[in-house]
CSV table of C-alpha atoms in Angstrom, one decimal:
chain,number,residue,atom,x,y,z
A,1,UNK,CA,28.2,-17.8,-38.8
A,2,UNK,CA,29.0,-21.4,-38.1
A,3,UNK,CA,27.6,-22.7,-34.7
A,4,UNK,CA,27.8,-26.1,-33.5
A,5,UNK,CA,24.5,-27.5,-32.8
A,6,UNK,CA,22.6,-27.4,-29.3
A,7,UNK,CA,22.9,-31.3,-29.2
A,8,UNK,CA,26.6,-31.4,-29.9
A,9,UNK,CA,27.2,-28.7,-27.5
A,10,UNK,CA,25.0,-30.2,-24.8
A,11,UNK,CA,27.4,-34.0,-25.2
A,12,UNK,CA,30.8,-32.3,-25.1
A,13,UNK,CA,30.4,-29.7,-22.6
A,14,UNK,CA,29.3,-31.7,-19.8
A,15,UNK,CA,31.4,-29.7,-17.1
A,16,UNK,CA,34.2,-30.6,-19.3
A,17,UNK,CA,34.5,-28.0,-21.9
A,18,UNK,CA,33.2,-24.7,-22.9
A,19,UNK,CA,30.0,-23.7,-24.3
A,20,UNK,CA,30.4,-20.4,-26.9
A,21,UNK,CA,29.1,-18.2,-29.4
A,22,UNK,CA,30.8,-15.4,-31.6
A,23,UNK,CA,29.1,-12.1,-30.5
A,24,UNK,CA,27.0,-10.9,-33.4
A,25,UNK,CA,27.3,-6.9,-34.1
A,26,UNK,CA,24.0,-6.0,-32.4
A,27,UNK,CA,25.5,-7.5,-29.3
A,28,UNK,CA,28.7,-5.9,-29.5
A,29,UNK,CA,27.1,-2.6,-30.0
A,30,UNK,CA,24.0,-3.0,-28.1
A,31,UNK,CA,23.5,-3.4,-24.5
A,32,UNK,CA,24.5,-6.4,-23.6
A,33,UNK,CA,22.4,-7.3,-20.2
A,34,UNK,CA,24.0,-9.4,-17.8
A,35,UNK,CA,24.3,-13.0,-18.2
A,36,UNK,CA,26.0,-16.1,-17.5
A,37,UNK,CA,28.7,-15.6,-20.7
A,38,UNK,CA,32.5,-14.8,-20.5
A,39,UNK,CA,33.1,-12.0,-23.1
A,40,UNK,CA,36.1,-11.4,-24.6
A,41,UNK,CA,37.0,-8.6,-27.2
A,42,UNK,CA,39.4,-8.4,-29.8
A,43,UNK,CA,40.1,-4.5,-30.3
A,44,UNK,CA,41.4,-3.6,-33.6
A,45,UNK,CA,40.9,-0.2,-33.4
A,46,UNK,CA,41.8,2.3,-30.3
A,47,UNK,CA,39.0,4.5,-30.5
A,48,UNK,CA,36.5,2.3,-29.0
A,49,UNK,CA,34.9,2.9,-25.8
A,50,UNK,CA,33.3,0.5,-23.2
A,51,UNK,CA,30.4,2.2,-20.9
A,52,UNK,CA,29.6,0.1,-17.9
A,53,UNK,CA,26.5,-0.1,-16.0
A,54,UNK,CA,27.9,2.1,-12.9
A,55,UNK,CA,29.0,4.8,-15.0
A,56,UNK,CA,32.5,4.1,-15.3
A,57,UNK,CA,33.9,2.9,-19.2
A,58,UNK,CA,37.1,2.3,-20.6
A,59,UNK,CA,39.4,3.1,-23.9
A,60,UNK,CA,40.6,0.1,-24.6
A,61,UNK,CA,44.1,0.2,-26.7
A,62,UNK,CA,44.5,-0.8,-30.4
A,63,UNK,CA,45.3,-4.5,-30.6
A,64,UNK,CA,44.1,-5.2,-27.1
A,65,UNK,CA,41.7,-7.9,-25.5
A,66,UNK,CA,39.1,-7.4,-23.2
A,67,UNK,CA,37.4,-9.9,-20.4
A,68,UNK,CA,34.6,-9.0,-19.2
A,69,UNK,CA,32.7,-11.9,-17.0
A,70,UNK,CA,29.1,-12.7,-16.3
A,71,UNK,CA,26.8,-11.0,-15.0
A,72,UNK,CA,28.1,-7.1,-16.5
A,73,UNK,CA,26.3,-4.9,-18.2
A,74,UNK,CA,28.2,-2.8,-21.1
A,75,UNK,CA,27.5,-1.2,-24.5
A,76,UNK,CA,30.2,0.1,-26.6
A,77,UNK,CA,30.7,3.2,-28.7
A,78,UNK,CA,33.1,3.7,-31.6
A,79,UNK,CA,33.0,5.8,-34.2
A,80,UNK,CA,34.4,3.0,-36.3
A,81,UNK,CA,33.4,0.2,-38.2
A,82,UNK,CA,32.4,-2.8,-36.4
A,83,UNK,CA,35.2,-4.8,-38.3
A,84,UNK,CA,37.6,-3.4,-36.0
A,85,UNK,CA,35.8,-5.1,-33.0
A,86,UNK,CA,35.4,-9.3,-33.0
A,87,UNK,CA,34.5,-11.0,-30.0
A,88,UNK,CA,33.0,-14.3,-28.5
A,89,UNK,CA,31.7,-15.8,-25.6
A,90,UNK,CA,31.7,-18.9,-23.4
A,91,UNK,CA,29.9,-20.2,-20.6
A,92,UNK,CA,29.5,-23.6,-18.6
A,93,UNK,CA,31.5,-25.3,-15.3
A,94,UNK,CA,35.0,-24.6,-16.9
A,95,UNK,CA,35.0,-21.6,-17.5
A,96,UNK,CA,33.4,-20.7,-14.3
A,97,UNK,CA,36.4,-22.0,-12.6
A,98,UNK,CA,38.8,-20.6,-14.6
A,99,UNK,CA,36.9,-17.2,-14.0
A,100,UNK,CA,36.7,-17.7,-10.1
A,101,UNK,CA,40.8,-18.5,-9.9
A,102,UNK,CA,41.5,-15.1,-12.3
A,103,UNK,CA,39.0,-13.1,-9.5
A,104,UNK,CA,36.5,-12.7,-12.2
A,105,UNK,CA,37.8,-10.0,-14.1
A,106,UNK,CA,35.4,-7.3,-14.9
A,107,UNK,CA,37.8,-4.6,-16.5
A,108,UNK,CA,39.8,-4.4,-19.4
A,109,UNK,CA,42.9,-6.2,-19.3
A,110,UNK,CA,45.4,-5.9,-21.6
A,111,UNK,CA,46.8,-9.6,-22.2
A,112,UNK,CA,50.6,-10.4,-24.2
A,113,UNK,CA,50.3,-11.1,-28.0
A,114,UNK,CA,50.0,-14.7,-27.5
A,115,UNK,CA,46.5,-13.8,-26.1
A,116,UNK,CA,45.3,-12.6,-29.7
A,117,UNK,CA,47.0,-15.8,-31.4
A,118,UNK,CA,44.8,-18.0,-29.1
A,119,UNK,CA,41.9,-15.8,-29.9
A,120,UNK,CA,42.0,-15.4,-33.5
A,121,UNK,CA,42.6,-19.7,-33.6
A,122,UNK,CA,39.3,-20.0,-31.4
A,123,UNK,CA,37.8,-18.1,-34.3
A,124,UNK,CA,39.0,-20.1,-37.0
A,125,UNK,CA,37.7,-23.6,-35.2
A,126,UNK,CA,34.3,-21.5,-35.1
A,127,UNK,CA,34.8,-21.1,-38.9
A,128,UNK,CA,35.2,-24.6,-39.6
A,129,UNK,CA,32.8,-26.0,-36.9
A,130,UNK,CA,33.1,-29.7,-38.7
A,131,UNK,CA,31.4,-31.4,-35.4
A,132,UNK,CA,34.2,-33.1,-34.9
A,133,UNK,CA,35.8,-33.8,-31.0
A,134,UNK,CA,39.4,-33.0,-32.1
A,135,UNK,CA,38.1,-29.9,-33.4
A,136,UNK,CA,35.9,-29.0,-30.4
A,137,UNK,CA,38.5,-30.6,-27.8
A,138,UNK,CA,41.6,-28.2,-29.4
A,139,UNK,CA,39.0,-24.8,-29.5
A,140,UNK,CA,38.4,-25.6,-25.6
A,141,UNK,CA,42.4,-26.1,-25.3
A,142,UNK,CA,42.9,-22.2,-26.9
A,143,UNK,CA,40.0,-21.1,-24.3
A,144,UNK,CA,41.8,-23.0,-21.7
A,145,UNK,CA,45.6,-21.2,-23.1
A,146,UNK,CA,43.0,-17.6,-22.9
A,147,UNK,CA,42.0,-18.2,-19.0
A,148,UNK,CA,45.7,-18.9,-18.5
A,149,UNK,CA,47.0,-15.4,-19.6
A,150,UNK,CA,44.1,-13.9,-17.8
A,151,UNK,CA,45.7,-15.2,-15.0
A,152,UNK,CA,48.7,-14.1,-15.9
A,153,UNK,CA,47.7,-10.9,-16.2
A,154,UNK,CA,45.9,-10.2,-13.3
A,155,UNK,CA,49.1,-11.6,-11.4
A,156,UNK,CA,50.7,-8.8,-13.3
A,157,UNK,CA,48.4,-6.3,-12.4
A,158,UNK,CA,48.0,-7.2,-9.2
A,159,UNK,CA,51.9,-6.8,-8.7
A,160,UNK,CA,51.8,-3.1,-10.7
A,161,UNK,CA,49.3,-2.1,-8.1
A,162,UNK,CA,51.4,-3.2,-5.3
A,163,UNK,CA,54.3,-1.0,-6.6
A,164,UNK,CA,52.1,1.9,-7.1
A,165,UNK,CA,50.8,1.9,-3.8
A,166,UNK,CA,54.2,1.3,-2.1
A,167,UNK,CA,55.5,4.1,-3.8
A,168,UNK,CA,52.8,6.2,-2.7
A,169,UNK,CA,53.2,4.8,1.2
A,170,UNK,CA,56.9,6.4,0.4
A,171,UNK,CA,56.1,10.0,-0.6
A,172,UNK,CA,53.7,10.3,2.2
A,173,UNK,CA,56.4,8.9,4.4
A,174,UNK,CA,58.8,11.6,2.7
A,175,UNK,CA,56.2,14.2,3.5
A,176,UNK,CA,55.1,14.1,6.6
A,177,UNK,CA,57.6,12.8,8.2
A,178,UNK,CA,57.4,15.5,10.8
A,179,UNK,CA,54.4,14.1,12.2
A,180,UNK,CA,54.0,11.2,14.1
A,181,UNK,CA,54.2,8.7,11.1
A,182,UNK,CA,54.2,4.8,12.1
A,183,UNK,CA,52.8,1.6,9.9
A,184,UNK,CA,49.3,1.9,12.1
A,185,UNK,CA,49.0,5.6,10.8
A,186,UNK,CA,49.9,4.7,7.1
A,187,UNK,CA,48.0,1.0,7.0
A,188,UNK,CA,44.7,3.7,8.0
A,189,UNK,CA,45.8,6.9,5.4
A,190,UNK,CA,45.4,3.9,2.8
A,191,UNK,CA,42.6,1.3,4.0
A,192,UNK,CA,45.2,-1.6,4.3
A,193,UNK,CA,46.2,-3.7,7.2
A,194,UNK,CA,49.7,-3.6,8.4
A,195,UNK,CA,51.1,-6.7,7.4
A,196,UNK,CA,49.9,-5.7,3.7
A,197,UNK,CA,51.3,-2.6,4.0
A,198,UNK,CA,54.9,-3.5,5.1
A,199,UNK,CA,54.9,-6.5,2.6
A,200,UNK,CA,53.9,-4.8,-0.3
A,201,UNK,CA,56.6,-2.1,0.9
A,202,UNK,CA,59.5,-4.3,1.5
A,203,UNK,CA,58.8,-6.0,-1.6
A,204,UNK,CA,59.4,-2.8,-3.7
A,205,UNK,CA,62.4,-0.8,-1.6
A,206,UNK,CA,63.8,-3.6,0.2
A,207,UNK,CA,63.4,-2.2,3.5
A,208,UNK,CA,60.1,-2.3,5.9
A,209,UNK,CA,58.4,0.9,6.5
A,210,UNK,CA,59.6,1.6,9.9
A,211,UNK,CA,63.1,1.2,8.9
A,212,UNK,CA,62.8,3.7,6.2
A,213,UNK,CA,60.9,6.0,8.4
A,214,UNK,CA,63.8,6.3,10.8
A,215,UNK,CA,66.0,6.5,7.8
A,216,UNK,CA,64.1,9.0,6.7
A,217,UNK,CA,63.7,11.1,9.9
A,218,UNK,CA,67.6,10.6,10.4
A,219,UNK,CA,68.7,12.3,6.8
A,220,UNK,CA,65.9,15.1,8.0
A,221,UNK,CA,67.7,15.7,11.4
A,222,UNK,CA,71.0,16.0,9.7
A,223,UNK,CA,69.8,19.0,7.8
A,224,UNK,CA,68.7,20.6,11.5
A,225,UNK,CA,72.0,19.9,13.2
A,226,UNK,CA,73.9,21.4,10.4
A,227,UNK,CA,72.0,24.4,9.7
A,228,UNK,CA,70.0,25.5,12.7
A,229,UNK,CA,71.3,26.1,16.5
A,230,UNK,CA,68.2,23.7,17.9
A,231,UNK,CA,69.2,21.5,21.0
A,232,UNK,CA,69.0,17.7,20.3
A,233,UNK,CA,65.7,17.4,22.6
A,234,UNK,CA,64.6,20.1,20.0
A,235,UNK,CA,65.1,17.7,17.4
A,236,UNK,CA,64.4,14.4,18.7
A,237,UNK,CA,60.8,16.8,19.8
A,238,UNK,CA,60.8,17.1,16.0
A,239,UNK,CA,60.4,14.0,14.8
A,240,UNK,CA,58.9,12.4,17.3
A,241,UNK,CA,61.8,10.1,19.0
A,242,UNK,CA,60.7,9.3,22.7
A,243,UNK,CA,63.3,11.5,23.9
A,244,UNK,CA,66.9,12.7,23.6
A,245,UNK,CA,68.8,9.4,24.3
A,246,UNK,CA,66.3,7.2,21.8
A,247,UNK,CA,67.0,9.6,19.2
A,248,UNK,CA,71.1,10.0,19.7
A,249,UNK,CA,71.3,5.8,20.1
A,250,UNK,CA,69.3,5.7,17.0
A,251,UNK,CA,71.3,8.5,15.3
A,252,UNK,CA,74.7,6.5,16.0
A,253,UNK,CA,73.0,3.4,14.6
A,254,UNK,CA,72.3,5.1,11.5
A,255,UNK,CA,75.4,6.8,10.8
A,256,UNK,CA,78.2,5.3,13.6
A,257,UNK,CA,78.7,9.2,15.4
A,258,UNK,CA,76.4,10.7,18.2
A,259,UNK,CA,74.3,14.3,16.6
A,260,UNK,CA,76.8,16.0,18.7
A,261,UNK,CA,79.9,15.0,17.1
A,262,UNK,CA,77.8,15.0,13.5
A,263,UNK,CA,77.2,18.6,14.1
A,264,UNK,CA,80.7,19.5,15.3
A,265,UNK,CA,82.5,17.3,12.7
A,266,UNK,CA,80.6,18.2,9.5
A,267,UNK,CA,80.3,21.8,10.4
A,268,UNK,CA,83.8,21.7,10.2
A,269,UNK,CA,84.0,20.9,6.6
A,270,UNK,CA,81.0,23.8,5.7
């Protein structure tokens, strides 16, 4: 393995660039102890599996890269040979910052192809290691190009989890709308404060949540007026309307007739 000297390192790092190493086998194998190194892991192989200090460990796919940023404690298993896992490591101001704008990723993300091509060229300015700036100055460009699609993909990820949590706000809206259902009572059913909560929803349906709760509770009270003999007070009881009137204006709103009408018009056609 070719490393540039300590000295060489020391004059072009200088809060400027990156300090790095490739990870040796022992260290990708081994427990790796916190320290002040970004790691990042080339996955060849999909059989792999990261343990973390708290218990918790990943699978990482084939073909995959892993972050994993300072201060984490990891080993990793695999029944494989280590030449299906390559990795290496940087440290110093730059990559600090980079880190601290990508929320310091300490799980495995999986990054677009371009990610590996920017890896695997890191590696082969590590191979050559000439000493030379240009070479130095384009290996701390490809590290700069790596941070980029971290952030990248945490801005993807963060917008997956959005989606998966608004769809989740929508089945418990769809089942229990019955009760007395309102942003305040789903921002506490999942630890979020309202304005997240009706962002992240309207972002997905296109709709805020209290419009597709009354939407919701509408279609439900159609069902009642066409196929049970309950009152309207019954119904607007139901699903929680303030009382008769609030529940017929909002009824007409939603579909242009009064639940009267609804009833005695669409029973018709049964």
């Amino acid at each position: 393995m070719n490393v540039l000297p300590p000295e060489f390192l020391t004059e072009f790092t200088k809060g400027r660039f990156f300090y790095y190493k490739e990870l040796k086998e022992n260290e990708l194998l081994s427990d790796v102890k916190g320290n002040r190194y970004h790691h990042f892991l080339y996955f060849r192989s999909d059989s792999c599996v990261i343990k973390f200090e708290d218990g918790s460990e990943i699978t990482p796919q084939e073909s995959s890269l892993c972050y994993i940023g300072p201060g984490v404690e990891y080993t990793i298993t695999t029944p494989d040979s280590i030449a299906f896992i390559s990795g290496i490591a940087c440290y110093g101001w730059l990559a600090d910052s980079f880190a601290f704008s990508c929320n310091a990723f300490q799980t495995h993300i999986s990054l677009r192809p371009t990610s590996i091509d920017y890896f695997n060229e890191i590696c082969d300015f590590m191979d050559e290691s000439d000493n030379k700036v240009e070479t130095t100055n384009q290996m701390a460009l490809q590290f700069y190009k790596l941070f980029i699609e971290l952030i990248f993909a945490q801005n993807h990820t963060v917008e997956c989890k959005s989606a998966v949590i608004a769809q989740k706000i929508k089945h418990y809206i769809e089942t229990n709308i019955d009760s007395d259902i309102s942003v305040t009572t789903i921002a506490k059913q999942f630890y979020l404060s309202e304005t997240h909560v009706i962002r992240i929803f309207r972002e997905k349906f296109g709709v805020t949540p209290k419009q597709y709760i009354l939407k919701t509770k509408i279609n439900a009270s159609k069902l009642l007026l066409l196929n049970t003999s309950l009152q309207i007070k019954e119904i607007a009881m139901t699903y929680h309307f303030a009382d008769s009137y609030h529940f017929s204006h909002t009824f007409k709103r939603f579909t242009g007739v009064s639940p009267e009408k609804y009833r005695l018009h669409e029973g018709e056609h049964e």
